[in-house]
Amino acid sequence: MANAQLFKSMQQSQPLPAALARNAEGTPAYALTPRHQLAQYAATGCLNATFYASAEAQLATVLELCKAVEPSFIAQTAVYCRERGYMKDMPALLVAVLAGQGAAEFAPAFQRVINNGKMLRNFVQIMRSGAVGRKSLGSRPKKLVQAWLNSASEQALLAAAVGNSPSLADVVKMVHPKPKDAWRAAFFAWLIGREYIAADLPPVLAAFETYKLDPAQTIPDVPFQMLTALPLGAQDWAQIARQGGWQMVRMNLNTFARHGVYAIEGMPELIAARLRDPASIAQARVFPYQLMSAYMAAGENVPTVIRDALEQALETSLLNVPRIAGKVVVCPDVSGSMSSPVSGFRGSATSNVRCIDVAALVAAAMLRKNPDAMVLPFEHSVVTCRLDAHDSVMENAARLAAIGGGGTSCSAPLLRMNSKQELADLVIYVSDNESWIDAKRSGATATLGQWNVFKQRNPQARLVCIDISPHATTQAMEREDILNIGGFSDDVFKIIAAFAAGQLDPEHWVGEIAAIDIAAGC
């Protein structure tokens, strides 16, 4: 029988692969495959400027990657990012790329991804911009846009009618849909300012026209943006809050405060109950960070009962966070580059939630479900931060996010654990992976080197690197025991649980995307 210890030692002493790529800091890293890069950009990029790249640079990179990746994977990535990552601009861009390529996958991808009016307008805007090589829709895209317009419900069309560049009226004028329903023909005529038969208007739109003539009537159930030009009192705004969708209520808590809604008896409690309702949260497909954003943005005039409801809603939105068997270590990056907005710089519309807030949120959420987990925040070294698993996720996330600053050394947590001979089964990084403090001139990255040392003590351990920014490199190359994943939706938690249980195929996250059947559900 061969000497197991001898051959084990020889295997461990084999040199690690050299890091031949460069990250945004110009230091050694491992390049992800083109398919993995596309998935990473699609799951994290919002086509806005980030700490390291402009929106134009991101767009150019995605378009180049689409040339190197087969159309079927482009379609699968679009579906994944829309249905499981809840992204908007990037899935629309990928569908537009498929349209520009004339790919067979375009039609089924369109039907899965372009599932509301906002997505329809995004798609049309991208197509007409020339970004994918043409400035017209073309016959196939035009027919699909017409089909969407001719099958959408009245509420879907009303929701789509809010917004510009292009407006829904612009889209209708562009594709000339030929409706078979009298109500739809009247709706389109009303939309583009042509004569219509009032009796043919659909019910909600007819009620809106009646309300404009007589505000004493009941407020119609239309998007509130259609009402803001009208003279509205506190009771009117209260009715808008009652009728509004879950996301609309979340996004307008300060608006309701300005218009006196919370002074009306019972309204704070009604809105709070709506916000914490589990079924409404699930239906709204809310990101945990969106609830954090609402909590952070709530002004002093938003009642405490509503703030408390947002915290409860956050806890509910994190139900998919797994409880992992064994010892878990979570390493949130709190370096300076993590201070940039998680969805990029968008002028006055820039999110107040930073990458560091999301990293802290993931760490705090994992600690909630895994109370024995060790949390090692890092910048150029590991930073001490006292956390309590019994505190709320928001409290622990706030403590972590308050650290901030310093350079990035992704190897620091592993170095710390190796120096203390720590044992663990799963190590989770939440970072932008732009390590530079620990850069080496040649050979493997310091992170992979320290992971290899860690594995000698913990041979069954697994490493997860969650990247919440659009990048093409990693500090720990993909292999059987290392998962690189991008994004910040709850799907990330599901994939971590599957990886920890050894249930992913050899392609890990990319394999999950490639397994999507884009024709299903069309």
Short mmCIF file of N, CA and C in Angstrom, two decimals, residues 24-139:
data_model
loop_
_atom_site.label_atom_id
_atom_site.label_comp_id
_atom_site.label_asym_id
_atom_site.label_seq_id
_atom_site.Cartn_x
_atom_site.Cartn_y
_atom_site.Cartn_z
N ALA A 24 -8.35 45.81 -11.05
CA ALA A 24 -8.47 47.25 -11.31
C ALA A 24 -7.41 48.06 -10.59
N GLU A 25 -6.77 47.49 -9.57
CA GLU A 25 -5.67 48.17 -8.87
C GLU A 25 -4.33 47.91 -9.54
N GLY A 26 -4.35 47.08 -10.61
CA GLY A 26 -3.12 46.78 -11.33
C GLY A 26 -2.26 45.73 -10.67
N THR A 27 -2.83 44.98 -9.74
CA THR A 27 -2.08 43.95 -9.04
C THR A 27 -2.55 42.56 -9.46
N PRO A 28 -1.73 41.52 -9.23
CA PRO A 28 -2.03 40.18 -9.73
C PRO A 28 -3.38 39.64 -9.26
N ALA A 29 -4.02 38.93 -10.16
CA ALA A 29 -5.32 38.30 -9.88
C ALA A 29 -5.52 37.18 -10.89
N TYR A 30 -6.58 36.42 -10.72
CA TYR A 30 -6.93 35.35 -11.66
C TYR A 30 -8.09 35.82 -12.53
N ALA A 31 -7.95 35.63 -13.82
CA ALA A 31 -9.02 36.02 -14.74
C ALA A 31 -10.14 34.99 -14.70
N LEU A 32 -11.36 35.45 -14.61
CA LEU A 32 -12.51 34.57 -14.74
C LEU A 32 -12.71 34.22 -16.21
N THR A 33 -13.38 33.12 -16.50
CA THR A 33 -13.68 32.77 -17.88
C THR A 33 -14.63 33.81 -18.48
N PRO A 34 -14.70 33.93 -19.81
CA PRO A 34 -15.63 34.90 -20.40
C PRO A 34 -17.07 34.72 -19.93
N ARG A 35 -17.53 33.48 -19.81
CA ARG A 35 -18.90 33.25 -19.36
C ARG A 35 -19.07 33.71 -17.91
N HIS A 36 -18.07 33.43 -17.09
CA HIS A 36 -18.14 33.85 -15.69
C HIS A 36 -18.08 35.38 -15.58
N GLN A 37 -17.25 35.99 -16.42
CA GLN A 37 -17.17 37.45 -16.42
C GLN A 37 -18.50 38.07 -16.80
N LEU A 38 -19.13 37.53 -17.84
CA LEU A 38 -20.43 38.07 -18.26
C LEU A 38 -21.45 37.94 -17.15
N ALA A 39 -21.49 36.77 -16.51
CA ALA A 39 -22.43 36.56 -15.41
C ALA A 39 -22.15 37.54 -14.27
N GLN A 40 -20.86 37.77 -13.99
CA GLN A 40 -20.49 38.69 -12.91
C GLN A 40 -20.94 40.11 -13.21
N TYR A 41 -20.68 40.58 -14.42
CA TYR A 41 -21.09 41.93 -14.79
C TYR A 41 -22.62 42.06 -14.80
N ALA A 42 -23.28 41.02 -15.28
CA ALA A 42 -24.74 41.08 -15.38
C ALA A 42 -25.41 41.05 -14.01
N ALA A 43 -24.85 40.29 -13.08
CA ALA A 43 -25.47 40.14 -11.76
C ALA A 43 -25.18 41.31 -10.83
N THR A 44 -24.14 42.10 -11.12
CA THR A 44 -23.76 43.19 -10.21
C THR A 44 -23.75 44.56 -10.87
N GLY A 45 -23.65 44.60 -12.19
CA GLY A 45 -23.55 45.89 -12.88
C GLY A 45 -24.91 46.51 -13.14
N CYS A 46 -25.03 47.79 -12.85
CA CYS A 46 -26.28 48.52 -13.10
C CYS A 46 -26.09 49.57 -14.18
N LEU A 47 -24.98 49.45 -14.95
CA LEU A 47 -24.66 50.40 -16.02
C LEU A 47 -24.59 51.82 -15.49
N ASN A 48 -24.02 51.95 -14.30
CA ASN A 48 -23.71 53.25 -13.71
C ASN A 48 -22.26 53.23 -13.25
N ALA A 49 -21.67 54.40 -13.09
CA ALA A 49 -20.26 54.48 -12.70
C ALA A 49 -20.06 53.89 -11.30
N THR A 50 -18.98 53.11 -11.14
CA THR A 50 -18.62 52.54 -9.85
C THR A 50 -17.30 53.14 -9.39
N PHE A 51 -16.77 52.62 -8.29
CA PHE A 51 -15.50 53.13 -7.76
C PHE A 51 -14.38 52.95 -8.78
N TYR A 52 -14.44 51.86 -9.56
CA TYR A 52 -13.34 51.52 -10.45
C TYR A 52 -13.62 51.72 -11.94
N ALA A 53 -14.87 51.84 -12.33
CA ALA A 53 -15.16 51.89 -13.77
C ALA A 53 -16.35 52.78 -14.07
N SER A 54 -16.30 53.46 -15.20
CA SER A 54 -17.40 54.29 -15.65
C SER A 54 -18.50 53.41 -16.23
N ALA A 55 -19.68 54.00 -16.38
CA ALA A 55 -20.79 53.27 -16.99
C ALA A 55 -20.43 52.88 -18.42
N GLU A 56 -19.74 53.79 -19.13
CA GLU A 56 -19.35 53.51 -20.52
C GLU A 56 -18.40 52.33 -20.60
N ALA A 57 -17.47 52.25 -19.65
CA ALA A 57 -16.52 51.14 -19.64
C ALA A 57 -17.23 49.82 -19.37
N GLN A 58 -18.19 49.83 -18.45
CA GLN A 58 -18.95 48.61 -18.17
C GLN A 58 -19.71 48.15 -19.41
N LEU A 59 -20.36 49.09 -20.08
CA LEU A 59 -21.12 48.75 -21.29
C LEU A 59 -20.21 48.15 -22.34
N ALA A 60 -19.06 48.77 -22.57
CA ALA A 60 -18.13 48.27 -23.57
C ALA A 60 -17.64 46.87 -23.22
N THR A 61 -17.38 46.63 -21.95
CA THR A 61 -16.91 45.31 -21.51
C THR A 61 -17.98 44.25 -21.74
N VAL A 62 -19.22 44.56 -21.37
CA VAL A 62 -20.30 43.59 -21.54
C VAL A 62 -20.51 43.26 -23.02
N LEU A 63 -20.46 44.27 -23.87
CA LEU A 63 -20.64 44.02 -25.30
C LEU A 63 -19.51 43.17 -25.87
N GLU A 64 -18.30 43.40 -25.41
CA GLU A 64 -17.17 42.57 -25.85
C GLU A 64 -17.32 41.14 -25.36
N LEU A 65 -17.74 40.99 -24.13
CA LEU A 65 -17.93 39.64 -23.59
C LEU A 65 -19.01 38.88 -24.35
N CYS A 66 -20.04 39.59 -24.77
CA CYS A 66 -21.12 38.94 -25.53
C CYS A 66 -20.62 38.40 -26.87
N LYS A 67 -19.55 38.97 -27.40
CA LYS A 67 -18.97 38.45 -28.64
C LYS A 67 -18.21 37.15 -28.40
N ALA A 68 -17.78 36.96 -27.15
CA ALA A 68 -16.97 35.78 -26.83
C ALA A 68 -17.80 34.65 -26.23
N VAL A 69 -19.08 34.88 -26.05
CA VAL A 69 -19.95 33.91 -25.40
C VAL A 69 -21.08 33.52 -26.34
N GLU A 70 -21.47 32.26 -26.32
CA GLU A 70 -22.53 31.78 -27.20
C GLU A 70 -23.88 32.42 -26.84
N PRO A 71 -24.74 32.66 -27.84
CA PRO A 71 -26.04 33.31 -27.59
C PRO A 71 -26.89 32.61 -26.54
N SER A 72 -26.80 31.29 -26.47
CA SER A 72 -27.62 30.57 -25.49
C SER A 72 -27.26 30.97 -24.07
N PHE A 73 -25.97 31.18 -23.80
CA PHE A 73 -25.57 31.57 -22.45
C PHE A 73 -25.93 33.03 -22.18
N ILE A 74 -25.87 33.88 -23.20
CA ILE A 74 -26.31 35.26 -23.04
C ILE A 74 -27.78 35.28 -22.61
N ALA A 75 -28.59 34.46 -23.28
CA ALA A 75 -30.01 34.39 -22.94
C ALA A 75 -30.22 33.85 -21.53
N GLN A 76 -29.49 32.81 -21.18
CA GLN A 76 -29.62 32.24 -19.83
C GLN A 76 -29.21 33.24 -18.76
N THR A 77 -28.16 34.00 -19.04
CA THR A 77 -27.72 35.02 -18.09
C THR A 77 -28.77 36.11 -17.93
N ALA A 78 -29.37 36.51 -19.03
CA ALA A 78 -30.43 37.53 -18.97
C ALA A 78 -31.60 37.05 -18.11
N VAL A 79 -32.01 35.80 -18.32
CA VAL A 79 -33.13 35.24 -17.55
C VAL A 79 -32.75 35.12 -16.07
N TYR A 80 -31.55 34.63 -15.80
CA TYR A 80 -31.10 34.50 -14.41
C TYR A 80 -31.12 35.85 -13.70
N CYS A 81 -30.55 36.85 -14.35
CA CYS A 81 -30.42 38.16 -13.70
C CYS A 81 -31.76 38.85 -13.52
N ARG A 82 -32.70 38.56 -14.39
CA ARG A 82 -34.03 39.17 -14.24
C ARG A 82 -34.88 38.42 -13.22
N GLU A 83 -34.92 37.10 -13.33
CA GLU A 83 -35.85 36.32 -12.51
C GLU A 83 -35.29 35.98 -11.13
N ARG A 84 -33.98 35.85 -11.03
CA ARG A 84 -33.40 35.44 -9.74
C ARG A 84 -32.52 36.53 -9.13
N GLY A 85 -32.10 37.49 -9.94
CA GLY A 85 -31.33 38.61 -9.43
C GLY A 85 -32.11 39.90 -9.41
N TYR A 86 -33.30 39.90 -10.05
CA TYR A 86 -34.21 41.06 -10.07
C TYR A 86 -33.57 42.31 -10.67
N MET A 87 -32.60 42.11 -11.58
CA MET A 87 -31.96 43.24 -12.22
C MET A 87 -32.87 43.80 -13.31
N LYS A 88 -32.55 45.02 -13.77
CA LYS A 88 -33.40 45.69 -14.78
C LYS A 88 -32.62 46.02 -16.05
N ASP A 89 -31.69 46.96 -15.95
CA ASP A 89 -31.03 47.44 -17.16
C ASP A 89 -30.19 46.36 -17.85
N MET A 90 -29.43 45.60 -17.08
CA MET A 90 -28.54 44.62 -17.68
C MET A 90 -29.28 43.50 -18.42
N PRO A 91 -30.34 42.90 -17.85
CA PRO A 91 -31.07 41.90 -18.62
C PRO A 91 -31.66 42.46 -19.91
N ALA A 92 -32.15 43.71 -19.86
CA ALA A 92 -32.70 44.33 -21.08
C ALA A 92 -31.60 44.50 -22.12
N LEU A 93 -30.40 44.87 -21.67
CA LEU A 93 -29.27 45.01 -22.59
C LEU A 93 -28.93 43.67 -23.24
N LEU A 94 -28.89 42.61 -22.45
CA LEU A 94 -28.54 41.30 -23.01
C LEU A 94 -29.58 40.82 -24.03
N VAL A 95 -30.84 41.09 -23.76
CA VAL A 95 -31.89 40.73 -24.73
C VAL A 95 -31.72 41.56 -26.00
N ALA A 96 -31.36 42.84 -25.85
CA ALA A 96 -31.12 43.68 -27.03
C ALA A 96 -29.93 43.16 -27.83
N VAL A 97 -28.91 42.67 -27.14
CA VAL A 97 -27.75 42.08 -27.83
C VAL A 97 -28.21 40.90 -28.67
N LEU A 98 -29.05 40.04 -28.11
CA LEU A 98 -29.57 38.90 -28.84
C LEU A 98 -30.37 39.34 -30.06
N ALA A 99 -31.14 40.41 -29.90
CA ALA A 99 -31.90 40.95 -31.04
C ALA A 99 -30.95 41.43 -32.12
N GLY A 100 -29.89 42.13 -31.73
CA GLY A 100 -28.91 42.61 -32.71
C GLY A 100 -28.19 41.50 -33.41
N GLN A 101 -28.00 40.37 -32.73
CA GLN A 101 -27.33 39.22 -33.33
C GLN A 101 -28.28 38.40 -34.21
N GLY A 102 -29.57 38.66 -34.09
CA GLY A 102 -30.54 37.84 -34.82
C GLY A 102 -30.58 36.42 -34.30
N ALA A 103 -30.27 36.25 -33.00
CA ALA A 103 -30.16 34.92 -32.41
C ALA A 103 -31.53 34.27 -32.24
N ALA A 104 -31.55 32.95 -32.39
CA ALA A 104 -32.79 32.20 -32.21
C ALA A 104 -33.30 32.32 -30.78
N GLU A 105 -32.37 32.56 -29.84
CA GLU A 105 -32.75 32.66 -28.43
C GLU A 105 -33.41 33.98 -28.07
N PHE A 106 -33.44 34.93 -29.02
CA PHE A 106 -33.98 36.25 -28.72
C PHE A 106 -35.43 36.20 -28.27
N ALA A 107 -36.30 35.54 -29.03
CA ALA A 107 -37.74 35.54 -28.72
C ALA A 107 -38.04 34.94 -27.35
N PRO A 108 -37.56 33.73 -27.03
CA PRO A 108 -37.86 33.21 -25.69
C PRO A 108 -37.25 34.03 -24.57
N ALA A 109 -36.07 34.59 -24.80
CA ALA A 109 -35.45 35.44 -23.78
C ALA A 109 -36.28 36.71 -23.57
N PHE A 110 -36.76 37.30 -24.65
CA PHE A 110 -37.61 38.50 -24.56
C PHE A 110 -38.84 38.20 -23.72
N GLN A 111 -39.49 37.08 -23.99
CA GLN A 111 -40.74 36.76 -23.29
C GLN A 111 -40.53 36.51 -21.81
N ARG A 112 -39.33 36.04 -21.42
CA ARG A 112 -39.05 35.80 -20.01
C ARG A 112 -38.58 37.08 -19.30
N VAL A 113 -37.80 37.89 -19.99
CA VAL A 113 -37.14 39.04 -19.36
C VAL A 113 -37.98 40.31 -19.41
N ILE A 114 -38.62 40.57 -20.54
CA ILE A 114 -39.39 41.81 -20.70
C ILE A 114 -40.79 41.55 -20.16
N ASN A 115 -40.88 41.60 -18.83
CA ASN A 115 -42.11 41.17 -18.17
C ASN A 115 -42.91 42.30 -17.54
N ASN A 116 -42.54 43.54 -17.80
CA ASN A 116 -43.38 44.67 -17.40
C ASN A 116 -43.06 45.87 -18.28
N GLY A 117 -43.82 46.95 -18.09
CA GLY A 117 -43.66 48.11 -18.96
C GLY A 117 -42.32 48.79 -18.83
N LYS A 118 -41.77 48.83 -17.63
CA LYS A 118 -40.45 49.44 -17.43
C LYS A 118 -39.39 48.68 -18.23
N MET A 119 -39.45 47.36 -18.18
CA MET A 119 -38.49 46.56 -18.93
C MET A 119 -38.70 46.75 -20.44
N LEU A 120 -39.95 46.89 -20.86
CA LEU A 120 -40.22 47.12 -22.28
C LEU A 120 -39.61 48.44 -22.73
N ARG A 121 -39.78 49.48 -21.94
CA ARG A 121 -39.22 50.78 -22.31
C ARG A 121 -37.69 50.75 -22.26
N ASN A 122 -37.12 50.02 -21.29
CA ASN A 122 -35.66 49.86 -21.24
C ASN A 122 -35.14 49.21 -22.52
N PHE A 123 -35.81 48.14 -22.92
CA PHE A 123 -35.40 47.41 -24.13
C PHE A 123 -35.44 48.31 -25.36
N VAL A 124 -36.54 49.03 -25.53
CA VAL A 124 -36.69 49.90 -26.69
C VAL A 124 -35.64 51.01 -26.67
N GLN A 125 -35.40 51.58 -25.49
CA GLN A 125 -34.39 52.64 -25.37
C GLN A 125 -33.01 52.13 -25.78
N ILE A 126 -32.64 50.94 -25.32
CA ILE A 126 -31.33 50.38 -25.65
C ILE A 126 -31.24 50.09 -27.14
N MET A 127 -32.29 49.51 -27.71
CA MET A 127 -32.26 49.21 -29.14
C MET A 127 -32.09 50.47 -29.97
N ARG A 128 -32.81 51.53 -29.63
CA ARG A 128 -32.78 52.75 -30.44
C ARG A 128 -31.54 53.60 -30.18
N SER A 129 -30.80 53.29 -29.11
CA SER A 129 -29.59 54.06 -28.82
C SER A 129 -28.45 53.73 -29.76
N GLY A 130 -28.53 52.59 -30.41
CA GLY A 130 -27.43 52.16 -31.27
C GLY A 130 -26.36 51.39 -30.53
N ALA A 131 -26.54 51.15 -29.23
CA ALA A 131 -25.52 50.48 -28.42
C ALA A 131 -25.22 49.08 -28.91
N VAL A 132 -26.22 48.41 -29.49
CA VAL A 132 -26.01 47.04 -29.96
C VAL A 132 -25.85 46.98 -31.47
N GLY A 133 -25.57 48.12 -32.07
CA GLY A 133 -25.23 48.14 -33.49
C GLY A 133 -26.34 48.55 -34.43
N ARG A 134 -27.51 48.92 -33.92
CA ARG A 134 -28.60 49.36 -34.78
C ARG A 134 -29.41 50.40 -34.03
N LYS A 135 -30.11 51.25 -34.79
CA LYS A 135 -30.92 52.30 -34.17
C LYS A 135 -32.41 52.14 -34.47
N SER A 136 -32.77 51.00 -34.99
CA SER A 136 -34.18 50.70 -35.23
C SER A 136 -34.49 49.37 -34.58
N LEU A 137 -35.77 49.11 -34.35
CA LEU A 137 -36.12 47.87 -33.69
C LEU A 137 -35.92 46.65 -34.59
N GLY A 138 -36.30 46.77 -35.86
CA GLY A 138 -36.27 45.60 -36.71
C GLY A 138 -37.58 44.85 -36.61
N SER A 139 -37.85 43.99 -37.57
CA SER A 139 -39.16 43.36 -37.66
C SER A 139 -39.46 42.41 -36.49
#
